[in-house]
Amino acid sequence: MGKYSITCNLDNEKYYYEIEYDKNYEPSGGDAWLTDHIDIEKLDNANKVVARLEDYFKDHGGSCITKTK
């Protein structure tokens, strides 16, 4: 039903992620990095996945910009 596009910066490098979700905002797909670093299976809402990703980069000195597609 929808998709988040997240662009993050860390250590002068740019990273781009997408998180797909259904009509209930349940994550239905995303980049492999997310499943390796953020346990999205335990997160039942795409907004929580985005928040966890943003927190990860913030905790490591980076930043993210999130857009809805």
Short mmCIF file of C-alpha atoms in Angstrom, two decimals:
data_model
loop_
_atom_site.label_atom_id
_atom_site.label_comp_id
_atom_site.label_asym_id
_atom_site.label_seq_id
_atom_site.Cartn_x
_atom_site.Cartn_y
_atom_site.Cartn_z
CA MET A 1 0.00 0.00 0.00
CA GLY A 2 2.85 2.38 0.70
CA LYS A 3 6.57 2.85 0.97
CA TYR A 4 8.97 4.90 3.05
CA SER A 5 12.19 6.11 1.45
CA ILE A 6 14.90 6.90 3.95
CA THR A 7 18.17 8.60 3.09
CA CYS A 8 20.77 8.51 5.85
CA ASN A 9 24.23 10.00 6.24
CA LEU A 10 27.01 8.59 8.39
CA ASP A 11 30.76 9.24 8.24
CA ASN A 12 30.44 11.18 4.95
CA GLU A 13 28.65 8.22 3.34
CA LYS A 14 25.04 8.24 2.09
CA TYR A 15 22.73 5.27 2.58
CA TYR A 16 19.31 4.71 1.02
CA TYR A 17 16.62 2.36 2.34
CA GLU A 18 13.03 1.55 1.47
CA ILE A 19 10.39 0.04 3.73
CA GLU A 20 7.17 -1.21 2.20
CA TYR A 21 4.03 -1.56 4.28
CA ASP A 22 0.45 -2.72 3.93
CA LYS A 23 -2.79 -0.85 4.71
CA ASN A 24 -2.29 -1.52 8.45
CA TYR A 25 1.28 -0.18 8.31
CA GLU A 26 2.66 -3.68 8.85
CA PRO A 27 6.07 -3.97 7.18
CA SER A 28 5.83 -6.15 4.09
CA GLY A 29 9.31 -5.69 2.69
CA GLY A 30 12.51 -3.74 2.87
CA ASP A 31 16.22 -3.81 2.32
CA ALA A 32 18.27 -6.79 3.53
CA TRP A 33 20.40 -4.48 5.71
CA LEU A 34 17.32 -3.71 7.78
CA THR A 35 16.65 -7.34 8.58
CA ASP A 36 20.32 -7.87 9.43
CA HIS A 37 20.65 -4.85 11.76
CA ILE A 38 17.13 -4.08 12.93
CA ASP A 39 14.92 -6.99 13.94
CA ILE A 40 11.89 -5.87 11.91
CA GLU A 41 10.11 -9.18 12.46
CA LYS A 42 9.51 -8.04 16.06
CA LEU A 43 8.22 -4.62 14.93
CA ASP A 44 4.57 -4.71 13.90
CA ASN A 45 4.42 -1.22 12.41
CA ALA A 46 6.44 0.37 9.60
CA ASN A 47 6.61 3.62 11.60
CA LYS A 48 8.46 1.74 14.35
CA VAL A 49 10.91 0.36 11.79
CA VAL A 50 11.60 3.90 10.52
CA ALA A 51 12.06 5.17 14.08
CA ARG A 52 14.47 2.32 14.89
CA LEU A 53 16.48 3.04 11.73
CA GLU A 54 16.64 6.77 12.52
CA ASP A 55 17.71 5.97 16.10
CA TYR A 56 20.44 3.63 14.84
CA PHE A 57 21.99 6.35 12.69
CA LYS A 58 21.55 9.02 15.36
CA ASP A 59 23.23 6.77 17.95
CA HIS A 60 26.19 6.36 15.58
CA GLY A 61 26.53 10.08 14.80
CA GLY A 62 24.52 10.16 11.59
CA SER A 63 21.17 11.51 10.43
CA CYS A 64 18.23 10.47 8.23
CA ILE A 65 15.56 12.10 6.06
CA THR A 66 12.37 10.08 5.60
CA LYS A 67 9.86 10.52 2.78
CA THR A 68 6.60 8.71 2.04
CA LYS A 69 5.98 7.41 -1.48
#
